[in-house]
C-alpha positions as MATLAB code, in Angstrom:
seq = 'MPLSSVAHSVAARASARALFLAAAVALGAVPAAAPALAAPPRELAVKADGLIENDAARLTAIYKDLHQHPELAFEEKRTAGVVARELKALGYDVREGVGGTGVVAILRNGPGPVVMYRADMDANAVKEETGLPYASKVRVKRGDGVEVPVAHMCGHDAHVTWMLGMAKAMAELKAEWSGTLVLVAQPAEETIAGAKAMVADGLYGKDGAPKPDYLVGLHAAPVPLGVVANAPGPRMAGTDQIDVTFRGVGGHGSMPQLARDPVVMAAQAVLGYQTVVSRMIDPQDTAVITVGSVQAGADNNVIPDSASLKLNLRWYRPEVREQLLKGVRAVNEGVTATYGPPGADAPALVMKGGSTPLVNDPKLAARLAESLRATLGDKAVLTDFPRATGSEDFHLLLGDHRDVPVNYAFVGVADPGVFTRAAREGRKLPYANHSPNFVVDLKAIPFGARVATLTVLELLARPAGQR';
ca = [
     -23.973   96.983   60.836;
     -22.845   95.121   57.689;
     -19.501   96.258   56.296;
     -21.122   97.205   53.004;
     -23.579   99.490   54.794;
     -20.783  101.200   56.666;
     -18.908  101.757   53.429;
     -21.927  103.394   51.793;
     -22.479  105.669   54.799;
     -18.892  106.890   54.614;
     -18.812  107.566   50.897;
     -20.233  111.068   51.045;
     -17.540  112.295   53.417;
     -14.427  110.212   52.868;
     -12.069  110.217   49.982;
     -12.189  107.122   47.841;
      -8.732  106.066   48.929;
      -9.763  106.133   52.597;
     -13.237  104.638   52.205;
     -12.421  101.016   52.922;
     -10.332  101.975   55.930;
     -13.115  104.130   57.346;
     -15.466  101.162   57.094;
     -13.069   98.997   59.031;
     -12.637  101.675   61.673;
     -16.389  101.962   62.098;
     -16.464   98.264   62.879;
     -13.894   98.707   65.626;
     -11.206   96.799   63.788;
      -8.399   99.269   64.439;
      -6.596  100.292   67.618;
      -7.233  103.662   69.247;
      -3.541  104.486   69.310;
      -0.398  103.583   67.444;
       1.738  100.771   68.803;
       4.994  102.117   70.157;
       8.219  101.408   68.347;
       8.907   98.740   70.960;
      10.959   95.635   70.360;
       9.038   93.320   68.005;
       9.416   89.544   68.325;
      11.987   89.172   65.549;
      15.626   90.091   66.134;
      15.987   91.647   62.716;
      12.894   93.777   63.206;
      14.357   95.009   66.488;
      17.485   96.150   64.646;
      15.398   97.880   61.984;
      13.289   99.622   64.637;
      16.386  100.969   66.332;
      17.805  102.332   63.100;
      14.549  104.046   62.174;
      14.109  105.485   65.650;
      17.632  106.929   65.569;
      16.889  108.412   62.137;
      13.545  109.963   63.095;
      14.813  113.530   63.492;
      16.506  113.520   60.078;
      13.446  112.025   58.409;
      11.120  114.552   60.033;
      13.306  117.387   58.757;
      13.243  115.937   55.235;
       9.469  115.543   55.400;
       8.901  119.145   56.501;
      11.193  120.380   53.730;
       9.334  118.397   51.066;
       5.999  119.515   52.480;
       6.986  123.178   52.198;
       8.185  122.730   48.615;
       5.457  120.761   46.797;
       5.561  120.289   43.045;
       2.872  119.272   40.563;
       3.009  116.340   38.148;
       6.161  116.203   36.002;
       7.477  119.321   37.780;
       9.081  117.440   40.688;
      12.634  118.597   39.923;
      13.503  119.754   43.431;
      11.933  116.701   45.059;
      13.774  114.391   42.669;
      16.986  116.229   43.497;
      16.503  115.577   47.206;
      15.858  111.887   46.526;
      18.878  111.505   44.249;
      21.197  113.306   46.660;
      20.161  111.221   49.657;
      20.365  107.889   47.828;
      23.723  108.633   46.216;
      25.124  109.394   49.660;
      23.983  105.953   50.813;
      25.826  104.178   48.000;
      22.905  103.460   45.681;
      23.405  103.416   41.925;
      21.174  106.342   40.963;
      19.659  107.229   37.596;
      17.813  110.535   37.233;
      15.377  112.042   34.733;
      13.521  108.809   33.991;
      10.115  109.681   32.583;
      10.934  113.364   32.968;
      11.615  113.721   36.683;
      11.669  110.140   37.951;
      14.544  108.668   39.943;
      15.638  105.013   39.991;
      18.134  103.819   42.617;
      19.575  100.311   42.841;
      21.404   98.625   45.708;
      22.860   95.270   44.672;
      23.734   93.028   47.613;
      24.525   89.563   46.339;
      22.277   86.783   45.025;
      18.594   86.778   45.777;
      15.278   88.277   44.679;
      14.824   91.697   43.102;
      12.411   93.836   45.117;
      11.121   97.083   43.589;
       9.690   99.686   45.967;
       7.888  102.742   44.649;
       7.098  106.168   46.165;
       5.212  108.866   44.248;
       6.397  112.485   44.416;
       3.762  114.873   43.030;
       1.481  117.215   44.978;
      -2.048  118.549   44.443;
      -3.413  121.839   43.147;
      -5.042  122.490   46.531;
      -4.617  125.402   48.953;
      -3.429  124.064   52.293;
      -5.483  125.197   55.300;
      -3.931  123.117   58.081;
      -2.336  126.086   59.839;
       0.836  124.088   60.417;
       4.050  126.096   60.837;
       5.511  124.208   57.879;
       2.400  124.477   55.695;
       2.800  125.055   51.967;
       2.399  128.576   50.643;
       3.423  127.657   47.097;
       1.563  128.923   44.043;
       2.552  128.192   40.451;
       1.380  128.998   36.937;
       0.331  126.019   34.887;
       0.946  125.672   31.178;
      -2.405  127.315   30.420;
      -1.372  130.398   32.382;
      -3.720  129.753   35.306;
      -2.117  130.241   38.726;
      -2.957  127.559   41.276;
      -1.997  126.761   44.869;
       0.109  123.638   45.400;
       0.246  121.432   48.487;
       0.907  117.845   49.516;
      -2.661  116.948   50.458;
      -2.349  113.246   49.640;
       0.758  112.308   51.575;
       3.219  111.837   48.729;
       5.801  113.820   50.705;
       5.453  111.190   53.430;
       5.772  108.404   50.839;
       9.097  109.805   49.644;
      10.351  110.238   53.205;
       9.343  106.686   54.150;
      11.330  105.375   51.192;
      14.388  107.411   52.161;
      14.168  106.121   55.719;
      13.893  102.558   54.520;
      16.773  103.091   52.062;
      19.104  104.148   54.870;
      18.077  101.282   57.120;
      18.582   98.756   54.334;
      22.009  100.146   53.530;
      22.993   99.746   57.184;
      21.521   96.228   57.353;
      23.338   94.837   54.302;
      24.767   91.970   56.334;
      21.228   90.818   57.117;
      19.812   90.515   53.601;
      20.730   89.391   50.114;
      19.357   90.353   46.717;
      18.692   93.592   44.840;
      16.653   96.538   46.081;
      15.283   98.880   43.409;
      13.810  102.174   44.618;
      11.589  104.211   42.305;
      10.644  107.844   42.984;
       7.811  108.281   40.501;
       6.385  111.512   39.091;
       2.800  112.294   38.131;
       0.738  109.751   40.027;
      -2.115  112.236   40.399;
      -2.473  112.483   36.628;
      -2.052  108.699   36.227;
       0.764  109.304   33.770;
       4.057  108.950   35.622;
       4.438  105.183   35.706;
       3.821  104.812   31.981;
       6.242  107.654   31.290;
       9.012  105.953   33.265;
       8.489  102.634   31.491;
       8.418  104.344   28.078;
      11.626  106.194   28.952;
      13.561  103.002   29.568;
      12.962  102.057   33.182;
      13.927   98.530   32.133;
      16.281   99.577   29.344;
      19.948   98.762   28.810;
      21.132  100.690   31.864;
      17.872  100.492   33.722;
      16.349   98.385   36.444;
      16.284   94.578   36.393;
      12.931   92.866   36.175;
      11.584   92.703   39.739;
      10.439   89.567   41.488;
       8.143   91.698   43.663;
       6.696   95.214   43.426;
       5.613   96.826   46.706;
       4.501  100.248   47.936;
       2.627  102.173   50.628;
       0.058  104.977   50.734;
      -0.953  107.356   53.524;
      -4.534  107.165   54.791;
      -6.347  109.434   57.314;
      -6.979  106.714   59.895;
      -5.201  106.289   63.240;
      -1.439  106.167   63.302;
      -0.344  102.568   63.790;
      -2.880  100.988   61.440;
      -1.729   99.141   58.318;
      -4.292   97.867   55.799;
      -2.988   95.073   53.587;
      -5.434   92.868   51.731;
      -5.424   90.523   48.724;
      -7.212   90.874   45.415;
      -8.666   93.975   43.707;
      -7.895   97.013   45.857;
      -8.221  100.122   43.687;
     -10.345  100.905   40.661;
      -9.390  101.449   37.059;
      -9.632  105.045   35.901;
      -9.714  107.258   32.819;
      -9.039  111.013   32.647;
     -11.019  112.612   29.821;
     -11.408  116.157   28.468;
     -14.576  117.120   26.569;
     -14.949  120.471   24.771;
     -18.339  121.663   23.500;
     -18.227  124.106   20.580;
     -20.974  126.670   20.233;
     -21.555  130.100   18.747;
     -20.670  133.029   20.959;
     -22.823  136.108   21.361;
     -24.328  138.747   23.610;
     -25.797  137.507   26.869;
     -28.986  139.483   26.196;
     -29.651  137.707   22.893;
     -29.125  133.972   23.448;
     -31.370  133.166   20.464;
     -28.595  134.431   18.165;
     -25.980  132.226   19.800;
     -25.517  128.526   20.520;
     -24.591  128.432   24.186;
     -21.868  125.861   24.985;
     -22.346  126.512   28.716;
     -25.851  125.099   28.459;
     -24.506  122.108   26.542;
     -21.860  121.485   29.188;
     -24.392  121.859   32.016;
     -26.791  119.402   30.403;
     -23.936  116.958   29.844;
     -22.826  117.104   33.488;
     -26.302  116.035   34.581;
     -26.693  113.548   31.761;
     -23.488  111.714   32.664;
     -24.954  110.773   36.021;
     -27.809  108.912   34.385;
     -25.225  106.760   32.605;
     -24.230  105.372   36.000;
     -27.719  105.226   37.500;
     -29.544  103.831   34.454;
     -27.009  101.989   32.284;
     -24.760  100.238   34.805;
     -25.695   97.257   36.976;
     -26.062   98.625   40.542;
     -23.817   95.807   41.763;
     -20.922   97.062   39.624;
     -18.526   99.821   40.648;
     -18.959  102.838   38.374;
     -18.260  106.546   38.909;
     -18.317  109.546   36.566;
     -17.047  112.743   38.150;
     -16.725  116.120   36.442;
     -13.863  117.774   38.269;
     -13.698  120.991   36.272;
     -16.028  123.184   34.197;
     -14.281  125.921   32.216;
     -16.068  128.487   30.062;
     -16.123  132.196   29.370;
     -14.857  135.206   31.287;
     -17.592  137.889   31.376;
     -21.108  138.080   32.814;
     -22.767  139.273   29.627;
     -20.881  137.273   26.998;
     -21.869  133.828   25.755;
     -18.568  132.075   24.990;
     -17.960  129.907   21.955;
     -16.670  126.905   23.885;
     -16.965  125.146   27.229;
     -14.716  122.375   28.515;
     -15.292  119.591   31.016;
     -12.672  117.459   32.747;
     -14.058  114.003   33.482;
     -12.855  111.163   35.633;
     -14.171  107.601   35.305;
     -13.769  104.770   37.854;
     -14.472  101.109   37.210;
     -13.329   97.574   37.978;
     -14.606   95.530   35.024;
     -13.514   96.387   31.458;
     -17.108   95.870   30.314;
     -18.241   98.604   32.698;
     -15.558  100.919   31.355;
     -16.869  100.428   27.824;
     -20.417  101.162   29.011;
     -19.247  104.370   30.669;
     -17.392  105.548   27.573;
     -20.320  104.654   25.332;
     -22.702  106.509   27.631;
     -20.541  109.644   27.773;
     -20.336  109.741   23.984;
     -24.105  109.264   23.682;
     -24.813  112.125   26.085;
     -22.410  114.384   24.185;
     -24.080  113.563   20.871;
     -27.564  114.145   22.251;
     -26.684  117.465   23.861;
     -24.936  118.688   20.716;
     -27.873  117.693   18.528;
     -30.282  119.562   20.789;
     -28.360  122.745   21.620;
     -25.430  122.943   19.214;
     -25.046  124.740   15.908;
     -26.796  123.058   12.969;
     -24.710  120.181   11.638;
     -22.215  120.384   14.484;
     -20.270  117.239   15.308;
     -20.271  115.855   18.808;
     -17.239  116.957   20.806;
     -14.228  114.682   20.658;
     -13.063  112.877   23.776;
      -9.444  113.531   24.603;
      -8.180  110.552   26.606;
      -5.413  111.965   28.791;
      -4.404  108.878   30.730;
      -5.697  106.025   32.757;
      -4.970  102.908   34.702;
      -6.319   99.419   35.090;
      -7.504   98.202   38.525;
      -4.796   97.520   41.077;
      -4.869   93.890   42.202;
      -2.754   92.667   45.109;
      -1.285   89.205   44.696;
      -3.057   86.955   47.252;
       0.030   84.997   48.312;
       2.233   88.073   48.605;
      -0.444   90.035   50.493;
      -0.913   87.177   52.965;
       2.830   86.823   53.484;
       3.392   90.501   54.160;
       0.336   90.823   56.390;
       1.502   87.895   58.507;
       4.975   89.400   58.788;
       3.662   92.818   59.812;
       1.292   91.293   62.357;
       4.187   89.475   63.989;
       5.762   92.863   64.685;
       2.902   95.351   64.934;
       0.269   93.104   66.496;
      -2.840   91.386   65.135;
      -5.227   94.326   65.569;
      -2.919   96.772   63.841;
      -3.021   94.993   60.469;
      -6.312   94.884   58.539;
      -6.794   92.251   55.860;
     -10.563   92.291   55.279;
     -12.120   95.540   54.084;
     -14.025   96.858   51.042;
     -12.109   97.756   47.919;
     -11.780  101.443   47.025;
     -12.899  103.536   44.086;
      -9.652  105.486   44.231;
      -7.088  104.622   41.577;
      -3.335  104.199   41.176;
      -0.742  103.746   38.449;
       1.656  101.997   40.860;
       1.298   98.605   39.143;
       1.826  100.107   35.689;
       5.509  100.450   36.592;
       5.798   96.790   35.639;
       5.225   97.559   31.964;
       5.063   94.259   30.112;
       6.174   92.237   33.159;
       2.645   91.151   33.967;
       3.689   88.044   35.896;
       5.254   89.968   38.799;
       3.270   89.856   42.084;
       2.407   93.259   43.543;
       1.313   94.468   46.959;
       0.076   97.939   47.859;
      -0.705   98.684   51.502;
      -2.116  101.679   53.391;
      -0.640  103.280   56.494;
      -2.593  105.330   59.024;
      -1.224  108.860   59.459;
      -3.860  110.599   61.622;
      -3.259  111.543   65.234;
      -5.388  109.065   67.273;
      -6.783  111.881   69.416;
      -7.862  113.877   66.374;
      -9.426  110.762   64.910;
     -11.329  110.011   68.113;
     -12.701  113.561   68.354;
     -13.919  113.359   64.780;
     -15.702  110.085   65.550;
     -17.408  111.659   68.579;
     -18.647  114.446   66.323;
     -20.199  111.900   63.982;
     -17.527  112.131   61.295;
     -16.057  108.900   59.974;
     -12.719  110.553   59.198;
     -11.091  113.731   60.506;
     -10.198  114.768   56.947;
      -9.906  113.212   53.513;
      -7.100  112.808   51.016;
      -6.969  115.851   48.725;
      -8.754  118.050   51.274;
      -7.150  121.352   52.362;
      -6.904  119.974   55.897;
      -5.118  116.686   55.222;
      -2.435  116.188   57.877;
       0.278  113.587   58.245;
       1.060  113.375   61.963;
       4.802  113.694   62.428;
       4.901  110.442   64.406;
       3.740  108.724   61.202;
       7.047  109.578   59.510;
       9.211  107.061   61.418;
       6.291  104.642   61.610;
       5.825  104.577   57.833;
       9.572  104.161   57.337;
       9.414  101.259   59.748;
       6.576   99.596   57.802;
       8.457  100.088   54.520;
      11.611   98.557   55.992;
       9.808   95.568   57.473;
       8.086   95.003   54.119;
      11.258   94.790   52.052;
      13.140   92.873   54.753;
      10.469   90.191   54.688;
      11.280   89.628   51.018;
      15.064   90.046   51.140;
      16.237   88.919   54.583;
      18.730   86.059   54.750;
      17.628   82.917   56.584;
      18.556   83.093   60.259;
      21.453   80.667   59.819;
      23.077   82.789   57.090;
      23.260   86.103   58.933;
];
């Protein structure tokens, strides 16, 4: 089956972030089980493996703690406190409160490149249903007064733990590398706002981080533990988060002719947006319009005076983005003209945040993939798979430093047995990112820390003759 066909067959079930990995799995390109933390061919990697293995119990405890105490975007005060405490104890120069709740930690270790490594901290407004003994039971009230469940259903708790594991290993391996390691614990990735907030708040200011020579990071994916996907070029789509509010005239549900129903306008718009993709965009281009929330009214027999939609756009080419925005505005205008009050203006679009596509530097991606293969094995590292329609603000941490090469890789976190059972049942993935059943296998905690450590060591390690 062609890779593109596999990708399309997975789309209905898999999260966008896991789509390209699911396609590769369907082709048999990944191992059935994780490689053991056995001695890799390089002496330095062996040392790193030993340090991570000895630290596994501590890291697992940190992960469970973070998982039980999730926090939404820009509310990650407790998580940031854990990060700052751990990194200060390791001797890092730590700066807190960057971009609200962000943490920046720097370990200077002589001359050499500056490597920036990022981990995101925020959780999702999703009720966890994994049944794990350390599952989240957290509920919070948002600014609008609505109470929501909160859980780490995208693996950001694992991302933070991986970074802390790598930070400890790098501190203990200072004799083996030279340069500057900059660690960034970033808030608000889910809202695509945290990276910009940190840059605006002086990430690179007077007392901030030096300009990096490389920016690297990892993300959890629900494929078998032991798999790392690291490919060059465009990897994740650009995105825009948009709010649209339709204004109508409220009234009694029994007399709609005396009202102007904004619920009808919103419903028509939701359907109309889909024709923008199917009839205005070249089928060969990536384009998605998703309405993630419809909010209107409170009573069965009352027509409200407003209805709000929360939209999400995905795209790779700027021209496609402009077509999507133009189409959304046109639908809004048409719906308002048909169903709205006489003379009513089309609803305004509130642009809440967005990101450009994430593009891995080809040379850096090839270098890191080769390094990881030397340790993990050829079949464990994927370098040829479809790009995703999921999005990230990881690369926006660079601000105006647009000449810095970036690399963003994906780490399998699913128990191989669970993954195999799902495949036998005809499911491409056992669960998706953002689903109530998303699980990071505990064995993936030391494994992800190992991958993070090997990644930064590849860029900072001293030549063999200088160790």
